[in-house]
CSV table of C-alpha atoms and ligand atoms in Angstrom, one decimal:
chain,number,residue,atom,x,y,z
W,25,UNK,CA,0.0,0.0,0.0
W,26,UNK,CA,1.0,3.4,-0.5
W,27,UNK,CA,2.0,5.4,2.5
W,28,UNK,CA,-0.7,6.3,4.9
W,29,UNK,CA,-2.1,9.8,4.2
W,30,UNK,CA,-4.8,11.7,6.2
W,31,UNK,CA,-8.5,12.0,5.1
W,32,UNK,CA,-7.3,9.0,2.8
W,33,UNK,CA,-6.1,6.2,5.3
W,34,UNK,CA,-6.9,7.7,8.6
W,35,UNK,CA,-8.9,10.5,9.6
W,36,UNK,CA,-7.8,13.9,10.0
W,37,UNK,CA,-10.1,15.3,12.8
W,38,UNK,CA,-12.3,14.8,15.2
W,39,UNK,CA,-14.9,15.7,13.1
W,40,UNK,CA,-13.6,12.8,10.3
W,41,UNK,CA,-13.5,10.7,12.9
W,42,UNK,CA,-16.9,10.9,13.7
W,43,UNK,CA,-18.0,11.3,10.0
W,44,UNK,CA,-16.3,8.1,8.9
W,45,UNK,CA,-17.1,5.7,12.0
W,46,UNK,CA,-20.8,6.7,12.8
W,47,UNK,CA,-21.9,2.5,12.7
W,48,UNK,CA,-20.7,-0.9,14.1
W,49,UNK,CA,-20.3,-1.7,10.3
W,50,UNK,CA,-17.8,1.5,9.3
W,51,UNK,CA,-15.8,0.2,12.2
W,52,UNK,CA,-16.0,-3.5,10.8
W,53,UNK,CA,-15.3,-2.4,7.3
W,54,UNK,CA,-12.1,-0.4,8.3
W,55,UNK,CA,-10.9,-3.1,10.3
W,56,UNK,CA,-11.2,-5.5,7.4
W,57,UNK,CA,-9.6,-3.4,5.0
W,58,UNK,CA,-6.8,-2.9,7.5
W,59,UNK,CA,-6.4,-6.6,7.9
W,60,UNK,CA,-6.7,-7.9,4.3
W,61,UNK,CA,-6.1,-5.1,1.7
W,62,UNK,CA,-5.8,-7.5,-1.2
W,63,UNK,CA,-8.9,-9.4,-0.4
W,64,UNK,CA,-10.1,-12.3,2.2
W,65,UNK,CA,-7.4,-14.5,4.0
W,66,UNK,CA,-8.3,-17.2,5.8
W,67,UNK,CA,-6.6,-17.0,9.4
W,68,UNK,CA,-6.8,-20.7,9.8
W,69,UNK,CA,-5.2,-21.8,6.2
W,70,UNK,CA,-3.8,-19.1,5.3
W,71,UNK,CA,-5.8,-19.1,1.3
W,72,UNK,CA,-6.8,-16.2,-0.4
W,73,UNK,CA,-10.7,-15.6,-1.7
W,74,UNK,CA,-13.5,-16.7,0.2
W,75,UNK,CA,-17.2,-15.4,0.6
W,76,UNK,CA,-19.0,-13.2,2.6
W,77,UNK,CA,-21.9,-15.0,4.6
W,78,UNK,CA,-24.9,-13.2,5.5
W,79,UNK,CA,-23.6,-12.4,9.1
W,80,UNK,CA,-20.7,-11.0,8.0
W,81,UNK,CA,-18.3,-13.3,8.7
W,82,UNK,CA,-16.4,-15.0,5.7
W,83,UNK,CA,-16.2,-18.6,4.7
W,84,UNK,CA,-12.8,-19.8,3.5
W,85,UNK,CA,-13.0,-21.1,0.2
W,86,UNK,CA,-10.3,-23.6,0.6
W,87,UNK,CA,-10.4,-25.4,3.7
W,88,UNK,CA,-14.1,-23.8,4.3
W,89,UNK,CA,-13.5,-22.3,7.9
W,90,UNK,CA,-16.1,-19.4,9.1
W,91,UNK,CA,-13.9,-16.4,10.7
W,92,UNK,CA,-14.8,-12.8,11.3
W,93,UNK,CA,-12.4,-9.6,10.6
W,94,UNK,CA,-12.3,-9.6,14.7
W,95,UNK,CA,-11.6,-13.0,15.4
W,96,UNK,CA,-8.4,-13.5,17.8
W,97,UNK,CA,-7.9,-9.7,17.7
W,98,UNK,CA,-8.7,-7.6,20.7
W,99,UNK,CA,-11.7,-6.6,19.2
W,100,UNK,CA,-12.8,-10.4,19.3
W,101,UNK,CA,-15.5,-11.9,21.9
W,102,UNK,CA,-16.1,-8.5,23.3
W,103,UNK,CA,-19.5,-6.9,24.5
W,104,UNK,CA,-18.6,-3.7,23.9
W,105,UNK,CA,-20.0,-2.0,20.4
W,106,UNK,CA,-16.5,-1.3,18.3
W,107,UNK,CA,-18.0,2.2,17.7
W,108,UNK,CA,-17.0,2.6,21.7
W,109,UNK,CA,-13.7,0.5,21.2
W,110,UNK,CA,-12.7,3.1,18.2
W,111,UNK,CA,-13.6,6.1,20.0
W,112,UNK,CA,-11.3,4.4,22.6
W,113,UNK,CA,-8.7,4.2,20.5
W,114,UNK,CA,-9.0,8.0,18.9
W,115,UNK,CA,-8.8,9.3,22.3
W,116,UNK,CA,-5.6,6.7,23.0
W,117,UNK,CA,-4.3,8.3,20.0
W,118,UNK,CA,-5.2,11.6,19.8
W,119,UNK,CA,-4.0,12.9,23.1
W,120,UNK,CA,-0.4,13.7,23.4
W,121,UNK,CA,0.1,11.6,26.8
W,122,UNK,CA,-3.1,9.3,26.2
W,123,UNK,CA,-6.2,8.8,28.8
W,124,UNK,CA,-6.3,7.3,32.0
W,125,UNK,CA,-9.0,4.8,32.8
W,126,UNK,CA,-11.1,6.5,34.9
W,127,UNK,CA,-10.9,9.3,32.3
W,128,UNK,CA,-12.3,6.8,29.7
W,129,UNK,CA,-15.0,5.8,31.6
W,130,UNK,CA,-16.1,9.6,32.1
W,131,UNK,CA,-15.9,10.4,28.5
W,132,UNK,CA,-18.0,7.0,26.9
W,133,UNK,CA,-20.3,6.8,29.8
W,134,UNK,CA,-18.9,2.9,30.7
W,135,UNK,CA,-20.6,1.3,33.1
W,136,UNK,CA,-17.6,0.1,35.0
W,137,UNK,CA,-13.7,1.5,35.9
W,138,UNK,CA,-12.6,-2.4,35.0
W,139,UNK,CA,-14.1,-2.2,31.6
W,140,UNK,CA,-12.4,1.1,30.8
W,141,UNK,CA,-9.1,0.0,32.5
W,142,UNK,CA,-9.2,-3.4,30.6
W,143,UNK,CA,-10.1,-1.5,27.4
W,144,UNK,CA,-6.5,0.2,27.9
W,145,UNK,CA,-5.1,-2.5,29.0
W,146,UNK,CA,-5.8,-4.5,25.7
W,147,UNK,CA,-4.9,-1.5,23.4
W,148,UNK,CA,-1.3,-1.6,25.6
W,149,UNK,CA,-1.2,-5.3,24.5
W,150,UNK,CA,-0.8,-4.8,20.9
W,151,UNK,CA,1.9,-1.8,21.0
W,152,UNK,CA,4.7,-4.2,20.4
W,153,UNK,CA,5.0,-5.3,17.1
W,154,UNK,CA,6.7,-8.7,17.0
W,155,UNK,CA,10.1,-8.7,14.9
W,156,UNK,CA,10.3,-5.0,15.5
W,157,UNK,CA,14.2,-3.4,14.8
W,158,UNK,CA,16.1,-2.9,17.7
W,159,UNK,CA,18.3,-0.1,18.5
W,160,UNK,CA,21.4,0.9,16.8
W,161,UNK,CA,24.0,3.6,16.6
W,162,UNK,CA,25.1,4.3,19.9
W,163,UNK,CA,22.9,3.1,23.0
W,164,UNK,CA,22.7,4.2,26.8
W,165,UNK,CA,21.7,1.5,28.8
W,166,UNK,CA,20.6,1.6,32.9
W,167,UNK,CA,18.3,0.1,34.9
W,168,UNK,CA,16.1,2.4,37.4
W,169,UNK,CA,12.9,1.7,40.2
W,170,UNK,CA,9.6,2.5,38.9
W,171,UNK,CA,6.6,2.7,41.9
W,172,UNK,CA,6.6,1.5,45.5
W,173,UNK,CA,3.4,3.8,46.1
W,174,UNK,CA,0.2,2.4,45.4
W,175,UNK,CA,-3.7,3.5,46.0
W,176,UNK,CA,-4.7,1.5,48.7
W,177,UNK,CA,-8.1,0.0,49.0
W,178,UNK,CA,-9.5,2.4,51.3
W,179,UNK,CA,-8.6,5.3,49.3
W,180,UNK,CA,-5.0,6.5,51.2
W,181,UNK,CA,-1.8,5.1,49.4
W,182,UNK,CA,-0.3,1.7,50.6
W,183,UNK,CA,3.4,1.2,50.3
W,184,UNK,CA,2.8,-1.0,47.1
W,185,UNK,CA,6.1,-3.3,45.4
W,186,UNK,CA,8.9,-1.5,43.4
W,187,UNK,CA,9.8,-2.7,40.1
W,188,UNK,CA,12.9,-2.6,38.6
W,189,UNK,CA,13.2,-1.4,35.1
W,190,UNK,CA,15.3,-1.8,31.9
W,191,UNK,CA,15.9,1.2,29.9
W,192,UNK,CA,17.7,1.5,27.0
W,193,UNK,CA,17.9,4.7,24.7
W,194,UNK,CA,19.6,5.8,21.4
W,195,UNK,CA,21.8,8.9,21.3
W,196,UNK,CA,21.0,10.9,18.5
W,197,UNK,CA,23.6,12.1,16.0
W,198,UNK,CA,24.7,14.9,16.4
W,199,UNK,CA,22.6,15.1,19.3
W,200,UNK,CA,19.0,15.0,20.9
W,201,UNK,CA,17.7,11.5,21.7
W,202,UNK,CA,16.2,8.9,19.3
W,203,UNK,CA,13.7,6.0,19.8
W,204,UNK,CA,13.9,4.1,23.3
W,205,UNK,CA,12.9,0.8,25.2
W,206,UNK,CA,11.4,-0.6,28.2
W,207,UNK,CA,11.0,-3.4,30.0
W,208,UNK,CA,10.5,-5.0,33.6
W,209,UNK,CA,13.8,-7.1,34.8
W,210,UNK,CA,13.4,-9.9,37.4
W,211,UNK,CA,16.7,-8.3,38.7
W,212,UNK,CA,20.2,-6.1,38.4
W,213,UNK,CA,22.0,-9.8,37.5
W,214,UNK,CA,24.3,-9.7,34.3
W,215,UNK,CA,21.5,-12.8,32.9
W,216,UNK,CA,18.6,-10.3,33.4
W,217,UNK,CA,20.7,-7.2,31.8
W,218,UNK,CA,22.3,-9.4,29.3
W,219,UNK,CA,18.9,-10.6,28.3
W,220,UNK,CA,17.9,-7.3,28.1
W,221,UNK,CA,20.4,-5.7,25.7
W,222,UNK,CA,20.4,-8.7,23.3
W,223,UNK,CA,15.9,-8.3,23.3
W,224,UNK,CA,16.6,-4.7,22.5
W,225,UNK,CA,19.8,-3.6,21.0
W,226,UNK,CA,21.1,-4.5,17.6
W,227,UNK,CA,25.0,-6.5,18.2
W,228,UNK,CA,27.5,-4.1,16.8
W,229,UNK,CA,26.1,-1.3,18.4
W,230,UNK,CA,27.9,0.7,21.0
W,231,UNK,CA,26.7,0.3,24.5
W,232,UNK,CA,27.2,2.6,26.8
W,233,UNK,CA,26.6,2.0,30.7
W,234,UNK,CA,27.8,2.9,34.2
W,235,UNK,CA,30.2,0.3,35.6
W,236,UNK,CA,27.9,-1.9,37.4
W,237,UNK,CA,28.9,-5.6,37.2
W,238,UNK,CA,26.2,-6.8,36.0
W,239,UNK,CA,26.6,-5.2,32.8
W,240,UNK,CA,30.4,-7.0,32.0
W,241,UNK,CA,30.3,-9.7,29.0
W,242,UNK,CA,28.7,-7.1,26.9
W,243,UNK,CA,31.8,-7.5,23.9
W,244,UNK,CA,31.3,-11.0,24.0
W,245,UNK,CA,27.5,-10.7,23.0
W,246,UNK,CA,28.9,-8.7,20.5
W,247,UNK,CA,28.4,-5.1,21.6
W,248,UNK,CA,31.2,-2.3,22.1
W,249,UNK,CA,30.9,-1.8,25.4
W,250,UNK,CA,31.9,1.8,26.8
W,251,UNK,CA,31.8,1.8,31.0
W,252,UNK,CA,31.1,5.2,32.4
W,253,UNK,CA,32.8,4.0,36.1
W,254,UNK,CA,30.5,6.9,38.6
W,255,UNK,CA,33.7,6.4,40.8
W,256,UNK,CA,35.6,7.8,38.4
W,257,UNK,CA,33.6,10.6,37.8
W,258,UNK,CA,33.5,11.4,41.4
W,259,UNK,CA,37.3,11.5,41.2
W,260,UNK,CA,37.1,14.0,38.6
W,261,UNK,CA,34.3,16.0,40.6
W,262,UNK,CA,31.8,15.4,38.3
W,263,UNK,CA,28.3,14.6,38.6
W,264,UNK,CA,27.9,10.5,38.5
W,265,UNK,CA,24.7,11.3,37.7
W,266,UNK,CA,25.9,12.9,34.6
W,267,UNK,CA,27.3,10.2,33.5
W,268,UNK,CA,24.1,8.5,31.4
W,269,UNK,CA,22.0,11.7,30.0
W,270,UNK,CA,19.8,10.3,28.1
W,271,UNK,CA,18.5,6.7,29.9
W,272,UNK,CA,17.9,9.8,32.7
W,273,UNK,CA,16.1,12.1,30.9
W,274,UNK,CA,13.6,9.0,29.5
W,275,UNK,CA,13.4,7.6,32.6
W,276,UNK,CA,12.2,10.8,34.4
W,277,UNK,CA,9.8,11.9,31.6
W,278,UNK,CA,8.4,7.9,31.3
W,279,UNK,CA,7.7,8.3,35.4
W,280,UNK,CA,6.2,12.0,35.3
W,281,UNK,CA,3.8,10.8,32.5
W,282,UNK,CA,2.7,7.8,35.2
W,283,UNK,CA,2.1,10.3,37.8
W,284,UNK,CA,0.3,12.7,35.7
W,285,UNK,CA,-1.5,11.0,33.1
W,286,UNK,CA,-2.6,7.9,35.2
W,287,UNK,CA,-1.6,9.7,38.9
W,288,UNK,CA,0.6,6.9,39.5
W,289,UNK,CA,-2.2,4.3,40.1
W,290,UNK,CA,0.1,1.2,38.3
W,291,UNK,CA,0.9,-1.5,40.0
W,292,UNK,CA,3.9,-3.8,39.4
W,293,UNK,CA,2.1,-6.1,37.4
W,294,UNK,CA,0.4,-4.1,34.6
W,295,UNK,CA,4.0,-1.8,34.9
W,296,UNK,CA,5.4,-3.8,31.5
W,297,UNK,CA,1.8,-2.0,29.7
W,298,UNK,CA,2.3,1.3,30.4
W,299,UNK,CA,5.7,1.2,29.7
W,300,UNK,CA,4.9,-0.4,26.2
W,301,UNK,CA,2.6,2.5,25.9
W,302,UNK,CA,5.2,5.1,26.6
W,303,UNK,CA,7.6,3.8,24.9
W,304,UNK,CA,5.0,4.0,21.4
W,305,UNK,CA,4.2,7.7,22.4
W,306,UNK,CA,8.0,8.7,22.9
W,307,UNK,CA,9.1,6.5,20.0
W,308,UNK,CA,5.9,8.8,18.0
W,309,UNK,CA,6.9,12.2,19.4
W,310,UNK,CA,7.4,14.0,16.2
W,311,UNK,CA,4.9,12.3,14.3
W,312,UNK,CA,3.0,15.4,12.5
W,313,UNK,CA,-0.2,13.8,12.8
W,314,UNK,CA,-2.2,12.4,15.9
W,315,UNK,CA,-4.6,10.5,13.5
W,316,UNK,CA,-1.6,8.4,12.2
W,317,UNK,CA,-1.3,6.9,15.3
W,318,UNK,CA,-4.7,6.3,15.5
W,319,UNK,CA,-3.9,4.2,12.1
W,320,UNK,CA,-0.5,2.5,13.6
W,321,UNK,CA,-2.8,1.3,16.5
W,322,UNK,CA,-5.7,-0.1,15.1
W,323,UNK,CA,-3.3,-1.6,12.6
W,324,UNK,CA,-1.7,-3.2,15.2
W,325,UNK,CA,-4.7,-4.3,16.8
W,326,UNK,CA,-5.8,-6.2,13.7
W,327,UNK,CA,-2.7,-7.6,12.8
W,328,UNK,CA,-2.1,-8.5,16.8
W,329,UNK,CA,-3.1,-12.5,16.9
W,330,UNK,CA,0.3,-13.8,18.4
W,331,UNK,CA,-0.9,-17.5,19.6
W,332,UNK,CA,-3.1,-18.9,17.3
W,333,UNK,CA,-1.3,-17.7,14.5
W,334,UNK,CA,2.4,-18.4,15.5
W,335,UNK,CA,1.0,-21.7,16.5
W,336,UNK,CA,-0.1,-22.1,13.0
W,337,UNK,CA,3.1,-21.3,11.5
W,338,UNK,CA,5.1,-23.5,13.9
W,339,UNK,CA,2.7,-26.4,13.8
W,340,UNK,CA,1.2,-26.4,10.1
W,341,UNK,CA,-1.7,-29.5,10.6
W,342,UNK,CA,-0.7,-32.8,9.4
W,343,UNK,CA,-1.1,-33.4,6.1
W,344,UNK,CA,-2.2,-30.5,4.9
W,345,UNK,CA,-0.8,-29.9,1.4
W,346,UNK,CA,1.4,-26.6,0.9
W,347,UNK,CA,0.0,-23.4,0.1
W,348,UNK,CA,0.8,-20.9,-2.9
W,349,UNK,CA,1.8,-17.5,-1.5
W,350,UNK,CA,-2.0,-15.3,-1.1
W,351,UNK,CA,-1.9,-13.2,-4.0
W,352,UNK,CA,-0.4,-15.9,-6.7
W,353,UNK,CA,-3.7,-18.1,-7.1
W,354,UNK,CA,-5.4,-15.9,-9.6
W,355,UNK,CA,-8.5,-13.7,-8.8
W,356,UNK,CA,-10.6,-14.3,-5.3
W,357,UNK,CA,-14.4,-13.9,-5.3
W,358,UNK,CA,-15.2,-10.5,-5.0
W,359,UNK,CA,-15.7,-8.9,-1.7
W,360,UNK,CA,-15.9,-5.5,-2.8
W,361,UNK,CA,-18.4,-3.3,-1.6
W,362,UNK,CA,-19.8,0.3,-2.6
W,363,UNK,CA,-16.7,2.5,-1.4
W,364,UNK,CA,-19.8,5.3,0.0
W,365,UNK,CA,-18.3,7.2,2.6
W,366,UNK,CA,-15.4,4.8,3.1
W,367,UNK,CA,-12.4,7.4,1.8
W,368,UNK,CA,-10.0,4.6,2.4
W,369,UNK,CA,-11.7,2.4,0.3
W,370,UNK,CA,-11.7,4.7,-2.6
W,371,UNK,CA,-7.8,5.2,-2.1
W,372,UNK,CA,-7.1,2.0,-3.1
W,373,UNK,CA,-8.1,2.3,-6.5
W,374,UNK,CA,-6.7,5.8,-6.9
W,375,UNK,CA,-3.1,4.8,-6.7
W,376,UNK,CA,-1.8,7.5,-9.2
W,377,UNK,CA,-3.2,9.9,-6.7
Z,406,LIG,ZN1,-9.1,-21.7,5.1
């Protein structure tokens, strides 16, 4: 597909927005173009054509499987009208720092706190897109607590668990900061940082980290290891807290947007969510347009069906014959349907424009 443009792909406005997704069946016909752009695939067989069944689920014409456009996404099994779960996601989108739970629930009237919380919760889910790059160039690594304050039951705040943190952040060249990671370590040991580094840095890269222990064996993973020893740097009267600018910085603005956007109210084991969804905002920050992300996300969403599809892959069924790539078995049935208000329909065809 072309690149994404706005008031083609994704909506430009609020106003779009609203204009484009007024019905359950906008919302369904978005998501399917956004899942199968080139037509029906069936999930379970991985074909290309089928037909369109009067409930609006497809039927596979190879192996004959019934699936929906929703089915093992986050939208699937849910009671909650995707007209709700979009304007979710426009508001996950379009604010600079997001919405907090309890703000959700205000806005679209939800009955309950869970349901807007788990509505987040799900969106967080998807934010990492398996096989995405890691980072390159030159990288600050540290490790830092997030929490130990918690609401308590009653209201007051409890001393709640503190969780320790991986960060790892690109230096930008010739300076400023590029794209970042995040992620919950079991503890400071060189097999939990090790781990770390090789999830989220590219080998060959240049690591740079304080002298901790923990953080020796980095060459032989194949890294270029630069240790900033805070000893040292107290010898030289410098600030040891100087010494890694950038992991800092992220760290500090990642914890202020806890505070402020969800008032801290994130306990240890939803922390790896919220960091996911920091790290999509900061890795977005100069991203012109809000309604892009809104695109990225529900893109993600769709595409988001890690077990039952990697369990497909890994395990193909026995005896099932191999398949032609989708695309290279001539024309599937048509599924086309007027493109009336559905601008991203029409931008298919118009590829010259
Ligand atoms: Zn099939």
């Amino acid at each position: 597909m072309e690149h994404p443009r706005a008031g083609k792909h994704y909506p430009r406005s609020v106003g779009e927005f609203q204009a484009w997704f007024r019905t359950d069946a906008d919302c369904l016909d978005y998501l399917e173009w956004l899942r199968w752009p080139a037509g029906f695939v069936c999930p379970g067989c991985g074909r290309a054509g089928g037909w369109r069944l009067a409930d609006g689920r497809f039927m596979c014409s190879g192996c004959g499987a019934r699936s929906s456009v929703t089915a093992g996404t986050i939208f699937d099994r849910t009671r909650t009208p995707l007209t709700v779960w979009f304007t979710a996601c426009w508001l996950f989108a379009s604010g600079k720092d997001g919405i907090s739970a309890l703000s959700l629930k205000r806005t679209l009237e939800i009955g309950s706190y869970q349901t807007a919380w788990a509505m987040l919760q799900r969106l967080r889910a998807v934010l990492v897109r398996p096989g995405r790059e890691r980072l390159a160039g030159i990288v600050e690594v540290d490790e830092t607590y997030f929490g130990g304050e918690e609401p308590g039951l009653s209201g007051g705040r409890a001393k709640g668990k503190k969780v320790l943190v991986g960060i790892a952040v690109e230096i930008g060249q010739p300076q400023g900061l590029g794209r970042c990671r995040m992620a919950p370590l079991a503890d400071a040991s060189a097999a939990s940082l090790h781990a770390f580094v090789t999830a989220h840095v590219e080998p060959g890269t240049r690591v740079i980290s304080d002298g901790w222990q923990g953080y020796r064996g980095l060459e032989k993973l194949g890294y270029v290891h630069e240790r900033r020893s805070q000893r040292a740097a107290r010898a030289r009267g410098e600030d040891p807290g100087g010494l890694l600018p950038a992991v800092h910085r992220v760290a500090a603005l990642a914890k202020r947007w806890l505070l402020g956007t969800h008032q801290g109210a994130v306990d240890g084991a939803h922390l790896a969510g919220y960091l996911n969804e920091f790290v999509f905002r900061f890795n977005r920050r100069r991203s012109r347009s809000r309604g892009m992300l809104f695109y990225r996300l529900l893109d993600l969403a769709v595409a988001h069906d890690p077990v039952r599809y990697r369990d497909l892959i890994a395990r193909p069924q026995p005896g099932a014959t191999p398949h032609a790539p989708p695309g290279a078995r001539g024309h599937p049935p048509s599924l086309e349907r007027p493109p009336a208000n559905r601008p991203w329909r029409a931008a298919d065809r118009d590829s010259s424009g």
